[in-house]
Every structure is written in C-alpha cells, then in structure tokens.
Short mmCIF file of C-alpha atoms and ligand atoms in Angstrom, two decimals:
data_model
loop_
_atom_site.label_atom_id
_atom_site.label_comp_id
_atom_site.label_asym_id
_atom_site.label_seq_id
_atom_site.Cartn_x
_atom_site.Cartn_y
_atom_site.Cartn_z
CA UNK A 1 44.46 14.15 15.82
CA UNK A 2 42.81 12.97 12.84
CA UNK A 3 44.25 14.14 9.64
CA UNK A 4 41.82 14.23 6.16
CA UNK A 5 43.60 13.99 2.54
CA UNK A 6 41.52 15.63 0.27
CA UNK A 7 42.17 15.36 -3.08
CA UNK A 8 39.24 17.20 -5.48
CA UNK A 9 40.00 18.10 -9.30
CA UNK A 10 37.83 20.12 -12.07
CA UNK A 11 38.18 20.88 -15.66
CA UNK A 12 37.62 24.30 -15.88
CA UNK A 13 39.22 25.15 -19.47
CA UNK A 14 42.61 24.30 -21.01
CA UNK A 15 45.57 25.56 -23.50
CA UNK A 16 44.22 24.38 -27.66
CA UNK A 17 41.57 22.30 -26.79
CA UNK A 18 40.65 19.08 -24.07
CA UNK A 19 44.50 18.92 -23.55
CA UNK A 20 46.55 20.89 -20.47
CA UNK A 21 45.91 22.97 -17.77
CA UNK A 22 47.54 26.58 -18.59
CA UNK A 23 50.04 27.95 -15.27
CA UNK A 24 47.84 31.13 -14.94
CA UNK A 25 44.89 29.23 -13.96
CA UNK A 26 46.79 27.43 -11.42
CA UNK A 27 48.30 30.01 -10.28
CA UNK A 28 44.91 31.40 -9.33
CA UNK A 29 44.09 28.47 -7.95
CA UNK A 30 46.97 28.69 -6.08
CA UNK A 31 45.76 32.00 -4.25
CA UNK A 32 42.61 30.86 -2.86
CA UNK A 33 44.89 27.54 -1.57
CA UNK A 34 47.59 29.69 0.30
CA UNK A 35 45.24 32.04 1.72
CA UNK A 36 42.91 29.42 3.09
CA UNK A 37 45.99 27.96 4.52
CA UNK A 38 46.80 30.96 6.25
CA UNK A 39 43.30 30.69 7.33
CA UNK A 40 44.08 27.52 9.08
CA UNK A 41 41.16 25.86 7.03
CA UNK A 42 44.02 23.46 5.34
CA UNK A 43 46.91 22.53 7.21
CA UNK A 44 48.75 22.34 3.76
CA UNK A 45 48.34 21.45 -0.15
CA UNK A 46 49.73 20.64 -3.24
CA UNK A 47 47.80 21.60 -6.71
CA UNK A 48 49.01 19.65 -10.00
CA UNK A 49 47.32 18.67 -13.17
CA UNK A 50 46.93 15.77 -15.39
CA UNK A 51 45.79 17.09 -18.79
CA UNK A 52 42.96 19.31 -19.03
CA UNK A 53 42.28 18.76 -14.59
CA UNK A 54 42.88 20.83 -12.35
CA UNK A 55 43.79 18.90 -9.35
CA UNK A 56 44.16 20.05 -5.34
CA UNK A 57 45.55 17.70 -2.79
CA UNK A 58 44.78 19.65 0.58
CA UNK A 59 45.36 17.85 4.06
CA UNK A 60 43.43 19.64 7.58
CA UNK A 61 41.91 18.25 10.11
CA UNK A 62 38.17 18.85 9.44
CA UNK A 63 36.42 15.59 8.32
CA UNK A 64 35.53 14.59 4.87
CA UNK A 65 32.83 16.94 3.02
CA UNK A 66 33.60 19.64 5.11
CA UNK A 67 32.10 22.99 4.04
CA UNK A 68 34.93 25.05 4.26
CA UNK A 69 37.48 22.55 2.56
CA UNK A 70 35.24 21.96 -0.72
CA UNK A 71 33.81 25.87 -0.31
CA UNK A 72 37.79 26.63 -0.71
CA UNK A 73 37.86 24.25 -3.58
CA UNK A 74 35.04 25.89 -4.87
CA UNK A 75 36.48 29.00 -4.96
CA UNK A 76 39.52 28.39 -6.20
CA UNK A 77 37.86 26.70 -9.76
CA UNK A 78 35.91 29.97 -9.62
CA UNK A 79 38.94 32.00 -9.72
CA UNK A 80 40.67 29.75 -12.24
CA UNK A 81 37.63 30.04 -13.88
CA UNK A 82 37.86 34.03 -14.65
CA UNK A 83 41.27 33.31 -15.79
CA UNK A 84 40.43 30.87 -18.07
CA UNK A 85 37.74 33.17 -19.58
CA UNK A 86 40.29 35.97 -19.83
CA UNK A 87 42.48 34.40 -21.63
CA UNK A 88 39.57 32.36 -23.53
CA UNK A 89 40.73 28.77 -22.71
CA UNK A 90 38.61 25.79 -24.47
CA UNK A 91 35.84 24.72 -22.31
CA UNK A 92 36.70 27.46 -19.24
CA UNK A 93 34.75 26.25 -16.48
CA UNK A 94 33.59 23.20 -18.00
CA UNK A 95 33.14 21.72 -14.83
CA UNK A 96 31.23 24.10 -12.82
CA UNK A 97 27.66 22.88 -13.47
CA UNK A 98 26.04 25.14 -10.65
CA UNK A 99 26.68 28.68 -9.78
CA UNK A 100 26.02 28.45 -6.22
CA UNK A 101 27.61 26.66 -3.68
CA UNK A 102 25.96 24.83 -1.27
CA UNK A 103 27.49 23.08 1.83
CA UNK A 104 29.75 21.22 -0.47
CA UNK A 105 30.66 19.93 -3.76
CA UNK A 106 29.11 16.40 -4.05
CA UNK A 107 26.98 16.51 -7.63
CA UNK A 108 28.18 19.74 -8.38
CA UNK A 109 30.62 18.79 -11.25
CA UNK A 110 33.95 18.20 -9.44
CA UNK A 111 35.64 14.81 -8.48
CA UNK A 112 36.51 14.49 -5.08
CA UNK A 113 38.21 11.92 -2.90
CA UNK A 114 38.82 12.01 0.94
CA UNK A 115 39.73 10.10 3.21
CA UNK A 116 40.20 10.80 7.25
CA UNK A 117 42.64 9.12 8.78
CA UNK A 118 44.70 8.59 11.92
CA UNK A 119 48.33 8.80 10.75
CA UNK A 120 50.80 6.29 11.42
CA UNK A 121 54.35 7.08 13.05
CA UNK A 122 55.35 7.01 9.08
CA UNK A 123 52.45 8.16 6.61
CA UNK A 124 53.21 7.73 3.50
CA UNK A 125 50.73 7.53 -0.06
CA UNK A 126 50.04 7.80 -3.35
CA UNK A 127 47.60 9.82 -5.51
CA UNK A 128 46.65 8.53 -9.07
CA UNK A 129 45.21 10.96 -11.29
CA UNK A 130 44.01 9.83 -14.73
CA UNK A 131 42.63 12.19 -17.83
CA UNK A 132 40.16 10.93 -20.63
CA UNK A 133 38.42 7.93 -18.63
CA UNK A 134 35.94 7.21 -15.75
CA UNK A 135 36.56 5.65 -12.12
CA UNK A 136 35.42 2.67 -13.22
CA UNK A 137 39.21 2.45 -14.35
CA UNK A 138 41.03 1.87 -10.96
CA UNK A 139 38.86 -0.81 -10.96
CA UNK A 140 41.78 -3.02 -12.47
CA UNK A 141 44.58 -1.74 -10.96
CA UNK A 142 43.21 -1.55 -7.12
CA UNK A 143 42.14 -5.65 -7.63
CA UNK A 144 45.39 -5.89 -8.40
CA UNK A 145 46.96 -4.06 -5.54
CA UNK A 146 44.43 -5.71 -2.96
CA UNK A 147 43.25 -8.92 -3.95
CA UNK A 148 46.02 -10.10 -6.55
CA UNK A 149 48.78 -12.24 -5.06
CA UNK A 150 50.66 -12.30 -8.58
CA UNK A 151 50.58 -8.41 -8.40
CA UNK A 152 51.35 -7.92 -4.75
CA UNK A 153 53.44 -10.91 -2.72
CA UNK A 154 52.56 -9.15 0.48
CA UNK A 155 49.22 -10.41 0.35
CA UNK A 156 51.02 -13.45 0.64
CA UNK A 157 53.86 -13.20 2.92
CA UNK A 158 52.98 -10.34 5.24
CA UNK A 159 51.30 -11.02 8.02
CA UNK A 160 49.66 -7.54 8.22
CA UNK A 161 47.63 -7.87 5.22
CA UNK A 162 47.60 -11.86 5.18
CA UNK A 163 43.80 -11.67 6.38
CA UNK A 164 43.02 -9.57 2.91
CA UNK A 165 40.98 -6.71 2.37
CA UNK A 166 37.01 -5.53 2.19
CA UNK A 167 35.59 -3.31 -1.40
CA UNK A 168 33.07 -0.90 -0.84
CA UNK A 169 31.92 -1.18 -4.39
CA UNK A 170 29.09 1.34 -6.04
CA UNK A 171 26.88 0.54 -7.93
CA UNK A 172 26.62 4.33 -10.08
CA UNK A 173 23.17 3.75 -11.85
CA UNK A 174 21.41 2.93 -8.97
CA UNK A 175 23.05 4.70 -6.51
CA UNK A 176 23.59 1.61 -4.25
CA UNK A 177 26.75 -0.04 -2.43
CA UNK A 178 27.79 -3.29 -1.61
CA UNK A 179 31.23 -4.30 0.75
CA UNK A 180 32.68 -7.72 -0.21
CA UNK A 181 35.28 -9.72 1.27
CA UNK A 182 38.84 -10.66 -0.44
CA UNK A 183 39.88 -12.56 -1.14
CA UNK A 184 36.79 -15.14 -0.04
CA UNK A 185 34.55 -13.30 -2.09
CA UNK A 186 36.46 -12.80 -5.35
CA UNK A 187 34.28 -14.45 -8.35
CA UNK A 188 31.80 -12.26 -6.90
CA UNK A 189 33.81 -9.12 -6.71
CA UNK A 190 35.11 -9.91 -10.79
CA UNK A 191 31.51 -10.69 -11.51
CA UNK A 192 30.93 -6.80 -10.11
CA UNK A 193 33.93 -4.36 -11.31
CA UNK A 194 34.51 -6.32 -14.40
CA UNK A 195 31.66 -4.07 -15.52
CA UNK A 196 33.35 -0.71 -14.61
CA UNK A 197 31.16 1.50 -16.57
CA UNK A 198 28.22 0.60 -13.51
CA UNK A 199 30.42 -0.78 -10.93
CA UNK A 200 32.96 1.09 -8.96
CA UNK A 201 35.25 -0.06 -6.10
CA UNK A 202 35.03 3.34 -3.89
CA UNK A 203 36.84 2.31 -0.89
CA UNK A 204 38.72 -0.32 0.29
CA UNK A 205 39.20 -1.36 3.92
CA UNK A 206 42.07 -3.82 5.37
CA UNK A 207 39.51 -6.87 7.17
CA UNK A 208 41.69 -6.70 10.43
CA UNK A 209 41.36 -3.25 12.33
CA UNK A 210 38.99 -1.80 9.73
CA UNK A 211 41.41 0.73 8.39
CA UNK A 212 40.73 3.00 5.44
CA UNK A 213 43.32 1.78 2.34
CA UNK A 214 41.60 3.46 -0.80
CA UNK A 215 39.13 6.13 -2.04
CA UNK A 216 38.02 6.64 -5.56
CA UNK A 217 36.79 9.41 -6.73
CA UNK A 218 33.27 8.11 -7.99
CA UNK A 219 31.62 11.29 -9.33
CA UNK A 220 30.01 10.32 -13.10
CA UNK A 221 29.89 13.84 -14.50
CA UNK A 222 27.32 12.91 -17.79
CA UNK A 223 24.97 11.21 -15.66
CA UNK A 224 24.48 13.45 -13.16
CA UNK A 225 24.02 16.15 -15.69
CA UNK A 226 22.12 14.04 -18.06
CA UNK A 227 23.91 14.97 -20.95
CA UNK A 228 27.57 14.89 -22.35
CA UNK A 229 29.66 17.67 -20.43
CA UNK A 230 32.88 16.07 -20.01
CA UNK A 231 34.61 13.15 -18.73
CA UNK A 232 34.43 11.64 -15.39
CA UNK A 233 38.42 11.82 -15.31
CA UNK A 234 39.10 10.17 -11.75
CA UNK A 235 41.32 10.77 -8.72
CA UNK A 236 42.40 7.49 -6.67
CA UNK A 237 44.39 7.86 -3.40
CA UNK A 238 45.92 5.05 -1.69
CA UNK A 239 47.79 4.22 1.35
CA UNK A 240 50.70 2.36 1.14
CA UNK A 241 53.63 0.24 3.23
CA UNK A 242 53.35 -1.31 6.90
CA UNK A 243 50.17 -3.38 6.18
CA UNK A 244 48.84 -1.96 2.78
CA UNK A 245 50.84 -3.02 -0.50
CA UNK A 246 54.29 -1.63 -0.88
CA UNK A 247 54.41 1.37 -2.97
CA UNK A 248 56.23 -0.70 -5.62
CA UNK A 249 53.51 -2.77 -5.67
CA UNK A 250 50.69 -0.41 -6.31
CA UNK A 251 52.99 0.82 -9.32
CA UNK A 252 53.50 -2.40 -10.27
CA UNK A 253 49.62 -2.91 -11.02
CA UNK A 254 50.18 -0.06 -13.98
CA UNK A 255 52.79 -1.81 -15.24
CA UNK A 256 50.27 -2.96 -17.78
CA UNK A 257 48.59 -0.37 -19.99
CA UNK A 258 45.14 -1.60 -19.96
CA UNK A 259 41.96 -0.76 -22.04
CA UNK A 260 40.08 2.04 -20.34
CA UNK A 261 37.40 4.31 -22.06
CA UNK A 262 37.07 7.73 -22.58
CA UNK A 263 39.44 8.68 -25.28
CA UNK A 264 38.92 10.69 -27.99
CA UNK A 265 34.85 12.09 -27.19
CA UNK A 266 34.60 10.49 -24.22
CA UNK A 267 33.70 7.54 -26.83
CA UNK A 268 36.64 5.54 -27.72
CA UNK A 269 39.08 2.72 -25.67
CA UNK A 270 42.43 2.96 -25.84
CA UNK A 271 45.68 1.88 -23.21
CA UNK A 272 45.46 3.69 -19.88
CA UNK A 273 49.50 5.42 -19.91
CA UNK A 274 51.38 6.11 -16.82
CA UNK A 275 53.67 9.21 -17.23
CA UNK A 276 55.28 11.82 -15.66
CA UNK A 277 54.45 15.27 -14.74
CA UNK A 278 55.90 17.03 -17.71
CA UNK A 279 53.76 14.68 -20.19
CA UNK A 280 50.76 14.68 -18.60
CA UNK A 281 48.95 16.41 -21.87
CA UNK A 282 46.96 14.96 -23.98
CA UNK A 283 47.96 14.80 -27.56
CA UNK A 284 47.44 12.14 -29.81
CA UNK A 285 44.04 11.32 -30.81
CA UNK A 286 43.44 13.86 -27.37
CA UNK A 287 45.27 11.47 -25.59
CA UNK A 288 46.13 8.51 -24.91
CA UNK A 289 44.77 8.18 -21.68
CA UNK A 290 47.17 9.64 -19.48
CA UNK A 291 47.90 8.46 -15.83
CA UNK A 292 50.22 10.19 -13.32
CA UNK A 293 50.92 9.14 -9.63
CA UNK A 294 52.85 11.66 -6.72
CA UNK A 295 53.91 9.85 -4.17
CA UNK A 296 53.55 11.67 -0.46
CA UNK A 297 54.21 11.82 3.48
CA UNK A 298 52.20 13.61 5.61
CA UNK A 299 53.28 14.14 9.35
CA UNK A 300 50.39 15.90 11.09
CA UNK A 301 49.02 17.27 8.26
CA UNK A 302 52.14 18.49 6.50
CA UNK A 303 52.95 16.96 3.54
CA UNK A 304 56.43 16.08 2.37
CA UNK A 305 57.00 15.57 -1.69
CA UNK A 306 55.97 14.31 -4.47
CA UNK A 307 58.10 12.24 -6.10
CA UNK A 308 56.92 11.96 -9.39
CA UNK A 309 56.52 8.13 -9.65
CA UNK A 310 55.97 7.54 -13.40
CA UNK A 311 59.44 9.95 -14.33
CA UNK A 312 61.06 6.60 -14.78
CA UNK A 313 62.36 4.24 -17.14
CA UNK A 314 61.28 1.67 -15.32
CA UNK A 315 58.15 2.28 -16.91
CA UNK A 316 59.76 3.12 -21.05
CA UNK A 317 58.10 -0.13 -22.02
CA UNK A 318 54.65 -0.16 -20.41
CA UNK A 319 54.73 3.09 -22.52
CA UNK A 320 56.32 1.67 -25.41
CA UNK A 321 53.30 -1.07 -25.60
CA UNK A 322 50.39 1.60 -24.71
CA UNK A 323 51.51 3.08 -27.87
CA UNK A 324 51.83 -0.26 -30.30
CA UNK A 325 48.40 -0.59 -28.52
CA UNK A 326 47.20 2.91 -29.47
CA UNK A 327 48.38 1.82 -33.14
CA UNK A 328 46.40 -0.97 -33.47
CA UNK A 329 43.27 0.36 -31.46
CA UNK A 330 43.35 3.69 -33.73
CA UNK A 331 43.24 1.29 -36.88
CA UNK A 332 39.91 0.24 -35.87
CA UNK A 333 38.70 3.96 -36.95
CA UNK A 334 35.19 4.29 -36.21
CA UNK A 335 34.49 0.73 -35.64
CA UNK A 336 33.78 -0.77 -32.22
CA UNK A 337 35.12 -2.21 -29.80
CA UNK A 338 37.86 0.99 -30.81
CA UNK A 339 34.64 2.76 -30.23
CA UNK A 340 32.58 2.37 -26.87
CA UNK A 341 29.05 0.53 -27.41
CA UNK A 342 26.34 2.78 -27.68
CA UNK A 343 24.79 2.85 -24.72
CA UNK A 344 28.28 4.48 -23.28
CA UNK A 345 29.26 6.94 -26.07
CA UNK A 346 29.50 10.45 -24.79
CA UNK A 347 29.03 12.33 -27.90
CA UNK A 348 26.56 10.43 -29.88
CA UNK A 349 24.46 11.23 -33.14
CA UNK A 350 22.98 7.70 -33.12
CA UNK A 351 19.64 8.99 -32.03
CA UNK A 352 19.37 11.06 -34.78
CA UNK A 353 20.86 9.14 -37.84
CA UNK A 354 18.26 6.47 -36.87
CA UNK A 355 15.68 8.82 -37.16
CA UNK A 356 16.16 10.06 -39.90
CA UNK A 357 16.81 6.87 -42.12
CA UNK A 358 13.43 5.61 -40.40
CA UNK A 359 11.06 5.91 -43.26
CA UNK A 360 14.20 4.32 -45.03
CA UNK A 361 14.08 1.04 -43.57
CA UNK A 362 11.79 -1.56 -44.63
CA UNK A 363 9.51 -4.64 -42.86
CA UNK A 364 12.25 -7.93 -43.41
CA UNK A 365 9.90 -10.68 -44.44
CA UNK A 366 10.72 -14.08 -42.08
CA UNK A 367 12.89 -11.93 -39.71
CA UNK A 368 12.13 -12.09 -36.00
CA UNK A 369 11.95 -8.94 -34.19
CA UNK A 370 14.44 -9.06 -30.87
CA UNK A 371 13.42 -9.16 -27.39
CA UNK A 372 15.65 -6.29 -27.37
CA UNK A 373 18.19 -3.40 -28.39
CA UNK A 374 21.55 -2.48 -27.70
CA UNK A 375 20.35 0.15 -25.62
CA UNK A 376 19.37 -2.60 -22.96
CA UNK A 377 22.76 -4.44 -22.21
CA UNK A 378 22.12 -4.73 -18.55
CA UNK A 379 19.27 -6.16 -18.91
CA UNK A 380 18.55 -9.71 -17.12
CA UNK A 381 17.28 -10.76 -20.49
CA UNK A 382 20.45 -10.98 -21.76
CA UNK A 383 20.69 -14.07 -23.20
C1 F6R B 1 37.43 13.62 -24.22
C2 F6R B 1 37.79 15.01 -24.49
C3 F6R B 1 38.07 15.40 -25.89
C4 F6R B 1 36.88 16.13 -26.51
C5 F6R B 1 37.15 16.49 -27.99
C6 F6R B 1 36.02 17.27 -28.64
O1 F6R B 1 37.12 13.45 -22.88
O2 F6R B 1 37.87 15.83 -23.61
O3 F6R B 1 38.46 14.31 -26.66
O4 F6R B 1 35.75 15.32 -26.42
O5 F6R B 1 38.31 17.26 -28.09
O6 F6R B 1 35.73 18.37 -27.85
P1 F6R B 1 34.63 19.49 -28.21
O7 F6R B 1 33.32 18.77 -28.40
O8 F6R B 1 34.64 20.38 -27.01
O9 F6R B 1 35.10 20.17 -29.46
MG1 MG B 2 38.00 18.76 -20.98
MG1 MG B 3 39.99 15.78 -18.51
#
C-alpha cells in the first residue's frame, strides 16, 4: 500500500489583520476533514495554523492531486470561508482566487505539497510551515539538511545517505525544472537557489533507490494572479531518520534565523523565526517571519503526534538573535536591502510616483543613459 501525505494550506481571513487563524474557522474546517474521513477519502488528518494559514495535513491512499483529496480541501476553505465572513475576519477568503473547482487545486490560490510514498517499518517526518515569505525560503535550510556536511554528519558517516542526494529545482518564471546531483553538482546548485525569489528546490530524491526525501510547496500566489493578493507562505515536508538526515539535523538547519522576504507587505526581509504552536502569530512589524515544524509517524496512513518541535529552549537563542536581527533590519525603515528590490515588492506605488514626477525630471547633460533598469535584474546583461 502506498500511503500520500498531503499537506495543503490557504489564507482565508484572520483575527485583527494578516496575523492568526481564529478557532471557528478551523473548526469548520475541521467538519469537512472528519466527515471526508468517515468517507474513507482520507485515512486521517491533522489541521494547524501558522499565522494567518490555514493548514491541513491529510494522509490516504489516493495519489498526489487527487480530485477528491484537494476537492475536500477545497471545501473545507469554503466553509472556513463563510465563517470568516460571518464573523468579518481581515482578508476572509483571501486565498480562494476561483469560485469553481476543477479537478484540483493546482493555480487556484492554495499551497499544496504531496508526496506518495511507500512507508517504512518506522515512518516518521516533519512538516515546516512558514508565514510572511515564499518557498524560495527552504531553499537554505533543505541545502543544509541534504547537501551540507557541517549541518548534517550523516552525509558523512552514514552509509545510507553517503552517495548524497538529487534537487528537483523550479525554475517559477519560466515554469521549467532542472534535477542536479549533490553533492557533485553543488556550485551549480548555489549558483541556482541562491536566487530563491526564481529558483525553488521542489523535491529532493536520495541518488541510491530513488526515494522521495522532500516536497515544497512551490505555488507563487502574486504571479499566478498577476497582481499582489497575498504571500506565497510555504509548506515543506520532509522525511527523516534511516537514510534521510536525523530529525535533529533538519532542526538543526533553523538553528540560524536567516534573511527571508515577505515581511511586512510582502516587501520587506527580516530573520525567518522558528517557534512553537502557541506563537505562531504574527505581531511585530506583522511578523517576524514565523516558522513552526510538527513532527509525525504515520503507520498505514494513521498518523501518530505532533510534537511540537520548536516548543523548546533549545531554540531561546536562535530566537533571541532573530530579534537583535529584527532590531537592526527594522532600523533600516524604508530603505533597502530592509526593503525587497523593486522588481519583488508586493505592494508597490513605484509605478506611479515615477509617473507622476515625470515631467519633473530633467535631460542630465554628459550623463549616459543605462543599458538598463532595475526592473531587468535577471537579465544576461548584467554586468
Ligand atoms: C504580508 C502581510 C501583511 C499585510 C499588511 C497590509 O504578507 O500579510 O503584512 O501585507 O498587513 O495588509 P492590507 O493591505 O490587507 O491592509
Ligand atoms: Mg494574509
Ligand atoms: Mg500568511
């Protein structure tokens, strides 16, 4: 028997702004879930949130994409939905960027992650779930857990994963995917994710039997909708122990609270912060980012947990720093690189302050005009 994890979130309104999921909502949510699991559509599921996402983590037996498991999803955002208009939530059914659902949920709004596997004797993972960046951010932290020796000794010393791993890695502008080899092929892979705003590791594979390790949730909300409706707040599941990194060691890569964007607007950077369950809201500055992982078994379908792996003061001072970090970044105030570049801003009024002081600017005598703007930074003619 195959068994699928599938783990697929939405924003669909929260409690005094972009900042936590109100109980009534999941508790809809929670409806749909248990009836479709009397159903026998899901063997069993588990629905959490990480600020203003809503977040399912169903397990059956039906193969990633699967009509019935997102059509469940579906309806369960629908139904949170209604509450969240009752009660007049901020942003209620952000989300949702169709009405009708058709076949399943891929560029309908939601971020989804799946992953079908066969389960060993002893199956246990993780699920990350981040609010106020993009999936461009477990970029860092699955090199880390994959390809990075310093980060994960196993790579090193355990003969299971010795051989290394392979990235699936997307491309999200041009809708194009590459697999490289670790650790062989690592300049090349750096040269890739290092730019997470295009390039985004969406699987990862272990080289030796083939077997699935990650899945990213790669949906970029604003471009498929062309316009600023939220952010792209990913979902990352990973499998860990008895050939994958320990599940210390995919911890350990957060032990670091590194620059992601998508703070305040969408538009700012600031330290990606691992916490637990009860302070997964978004406060300060509508964040900072905020990071939570639930650590699972699941024996033929049914899951056992979470553990809450952040609740711990193992991880005080990563949080302690993320916060000196958050100082200094905030002091920055509307300046870059506080502030994303323009081409990656989610809210911007560029367009139309530059229009405006148009007739205001004047011809510079002696100045050369550049090959290009800011708007082009992936251009080959960057130099
Ligand atoms: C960022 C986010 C928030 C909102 C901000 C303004 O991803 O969700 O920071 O961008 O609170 O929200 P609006 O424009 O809805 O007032
Ligand atoms: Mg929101
Ligand atoms: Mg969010």
């Amino acid at each position: 028997m195959k068994t699928t994890i599938s783990v697929i979130k939405a924003d669909i309104g929260s409690i005094a702004g972009h900042h936590v999921v109100h109980p009534d909502t999941m508790a809809a949510a929670n409806k749909v879930l248990a009836q479709a699991k009397k159903d026998g559509i899901i063997i069993d599921y588990y629905i959490t949130n990480v600020g203003d996402d809503m977040e399912l983590i169903m397990t059956h037996t039906r193969g990633e994409l699967d009509e019935k498991v997102h059509g469940t999803a579906w309806e369960a955002f629908k139904e949170a939905t209604k509450v969240s208009k009752e009660l007049g939530l901020y942003a209620a059914g952000q989300d949702l960027l169709s009405d009708t659902f058709s076949g399943n949920l891929k560029g309908m709004g939601p971020g989804i992650a799946e992953m079908e596997i066969e389960e060993r004797p002893s199956e246990p993972f993780v699920v990350y779930m981040a609010d106020k960046t993009e999936p461009g951010a477990f970029n860092f932290p699955q090199y880390k857990m994959f390809v990075d020796p310093f980060n994960t000794p196993g790579l090193v010393i355990d003969p299971t994963m010795h051989e290394g791993f392979k990235l699936e890695i997307l491309d999200v502008y041009e809708g194009e995917s590459v697999t490289l080899n670790a650790p062989e092929e690592i300049y090349d892979i750096l040269a890739l994710i290092g730019t997470p705003s295009r390039y985004v590791i969406r699987r990862i594979y272990r080289k030796a039997d083939g077997n699935i390790g990650t899945v990213t949730s790669i949906e970029r909300l604003n471009l498929i909708a062309g316009k600023y409706v939220g952010k792209d707040d990913p979902v990352l599941i990973v499998r860990v122990q008895h050939g994958f990194p320990a599940l210390g060691e995919t911890l350990e890569a957060f032990s670091f609270p590194y620059l992601v964007p998508g703070w305040m607007r969408g538009s700012h950077y600031g330290p990606l912060m691992p916490v637990s369950q009860r302070d997964a809201r978004a406060t300060r500055f509508d964040g900072p980012p905020r990071l939570i992982g639930l650590g699972f078994n699941v024996k033929n379908g049914k899951l056992a947990g979470p553990s809450d792996l952040f609740d711990d003061p193992a991880f005080d001072e990563t949080r302690r720093l993320a916060s000196q970090i958050a100082d200094y970044m905030r002091r920055h105030g509307p300046f870059m690189p506080h502030r994303l570049e323009p081409t990656e801003m989610e809210y911007t009024t560029l367009p139309l302050v530059l229009e405006k002081l148009k007739p205001r600017f004047k011809k510079e005598e002696g100045m050369v005009k550049a090959k290009q703007s800011i708007y082009q930074k992936e251009s080959s003619e960057m130099d």
